[in-house]
Coordinates of C-alpha atoms in Angstrom, one line a residue:
M1 CA -22.9 -78.8 72.5
I2 CA -24.7 -77.6 69.4
H3 CA -27.0 -80.0 67.7
L4 CA -27.2 -79.6 63.9
R5 CA -30.2 -81.2 62.2
R6 CA -30.1 -82.5 58.7
A7 CA -31.7 -80.5 56.0
T8 CA -34.4 -81.9 53.8
A9 CA -33.2 -84.3 51.1
G10 CA -31.5 -82.5 48.2
L11 CA -31.4 -79.1 49.9
M12 CA -27.9 -77.7 50.2
M13 CA -26.8 -74.9 52.5
R14 CA -25.5 -72.9 49.6
G15 CA -27.8 -70.0 49.0
T16 CA -29.5 -69.5 45.6
D17 CA -28.4 -66.9 43.2
E18 CA -31.9 -65.7 42.2
T19 CA -32.6 -62.1 41.4
S20 CA -35.7 -60.0 41.9
G21 CA -36.1 -57.5 39.1
S22 CA -38.0 -55.0 41.2
L23 CA -36.3 -55.5 44.6
F24 CA -37.6 -52.6 46.7
S25 CA -38.7 -50.4 43.8
Y26 CA -41.6 -50.3 41.3
V27 CA -39.1 -49.7 38.5
D28 CA -37.4 -52.8 37.1
L29 CA -33.6 -52.8 37.9
E30 CA -32.9 -53.6 34.2
A31 CA -34.6 -50.4 33.2
R32 CA -32.4 -48.3 35.5
I33 CA -29.1 -49.2 33.6
P34 CA -28.7 -47.9 30.0
A35 CA -28.4 -50.6 27.4
R36 CA -24.8 -49.6 26.5
H37 CA -23.5 -49.0 30.0
P38 CA -20.2 -50.7 30.7
L39 CA -21.6 -52.5 33.8
R40 CA -23.7 -54.7 31.5
K41 CA -20.6 -56.1 29.8
I42 CA -18.8 -56.5 33.1
R43 CA -21.8 -58.3 34.5
Q44 CA -21.8 -60.7 31.5
V45 CA -18.1 -61.5 31.9
V46 CA -18.5 -62.0 35.7
N47 CA -21.6 -64.2 35.3
E48 CA -19.7 -66.4 32.8
A49 CA -16.8 -66.7 35.1
L50 CA -19.0 -67.5 38.1
A51 CA -20.9 -70.1 36.1
S52 CA -17.7 -71.9 35.3
L53 CA -17.0 -72.0 39.1
D54 CA -20.4 -73.4 40.0
A55 CA -19.1 -77.0 40.6
D56 CA -16.2 -75.6 42.7
F57 CA -18.6 -73.7 44.9
E58 CA -21.0 -76.6 45.2
V59 CA -18.4 -78.9 46.9
L60 CA -17.6 -76.3 49.5
Y61 CA -21.1 -76.4 51.1
T62 CA -22.5 -79.1 53.4
D63 CA -26.0 -80.5 53.5
F64 CA -26.9 -79.3 57.0
G65 CA -27.2 -76.0 58.8
R66 CA -28.7 -72.7 57.7
P67 CA -28.6 -71.6 54.1
S68 CA -25.9 -69.1 53.3
I69 CA -25.8 -66.1 50.9
A70 CA -24.9 -67.4 47.5
P71 CA -21.1 -66.9 46.9
E72 CA -21.9 -65.4 43.5
R73 CA -23.9 -62.6 45.1
L74 CA -21.1 -61.9 47.6
I75 CA -18.5 -61.8 44.8
R76 CA -20.7 -59.4 42.7
A77 CA -21.2 -57.2 45.7
S78 CA -17.5 -57.0 46.3
L79 CA -16.8 -56.1 42.7
I80 CA -19.3 -53.3 42.8
Q81 CA -17.8 -52.1 46.0
I82 CA -14.4 -52.0 44.4
L83 CA -15.5 -50.5 41.1
F84 CA -17.3 -47.7 42.7
S85 CA -14.9 -47.1 45.6
V86 CA -17.5 -47.7 48.3
R87 CA -15.7 -47.7 51.6
S88 CA -17.8 -50.2 53.6
E89 CA -20.4 -52.9 53.2
R90 CA -22.9 -50.7 55.1
Q91 CA -22.4 -47.9 52.5
L92 CA -22.7 -50.4 49.7
M93 CA -26.1 -51.5 51.0
E94 CA -27.2 -47.9 51.5
Q95 CA -26.2 -46.9 48.0

């Protein structure tokens, strides 16, 4: 039998949707995408849609267990994979 321990008070198992501007590079990710690139508008629309789903995502997660990857991040990754015709998640992470 698996024993699940309770998380600290107020901590949900839904991962956070925080971004790191530099990630694994010394150049800020915002500087890599031109100001008028179509991805910027797509990101804005997607972020607004995901913000409206925040409460729906919140009720899907419990208050015990290991933290997950934020559903917003997974959806954004899937959209990029579709938009750029990347065949696998492994290729997505490599690219």
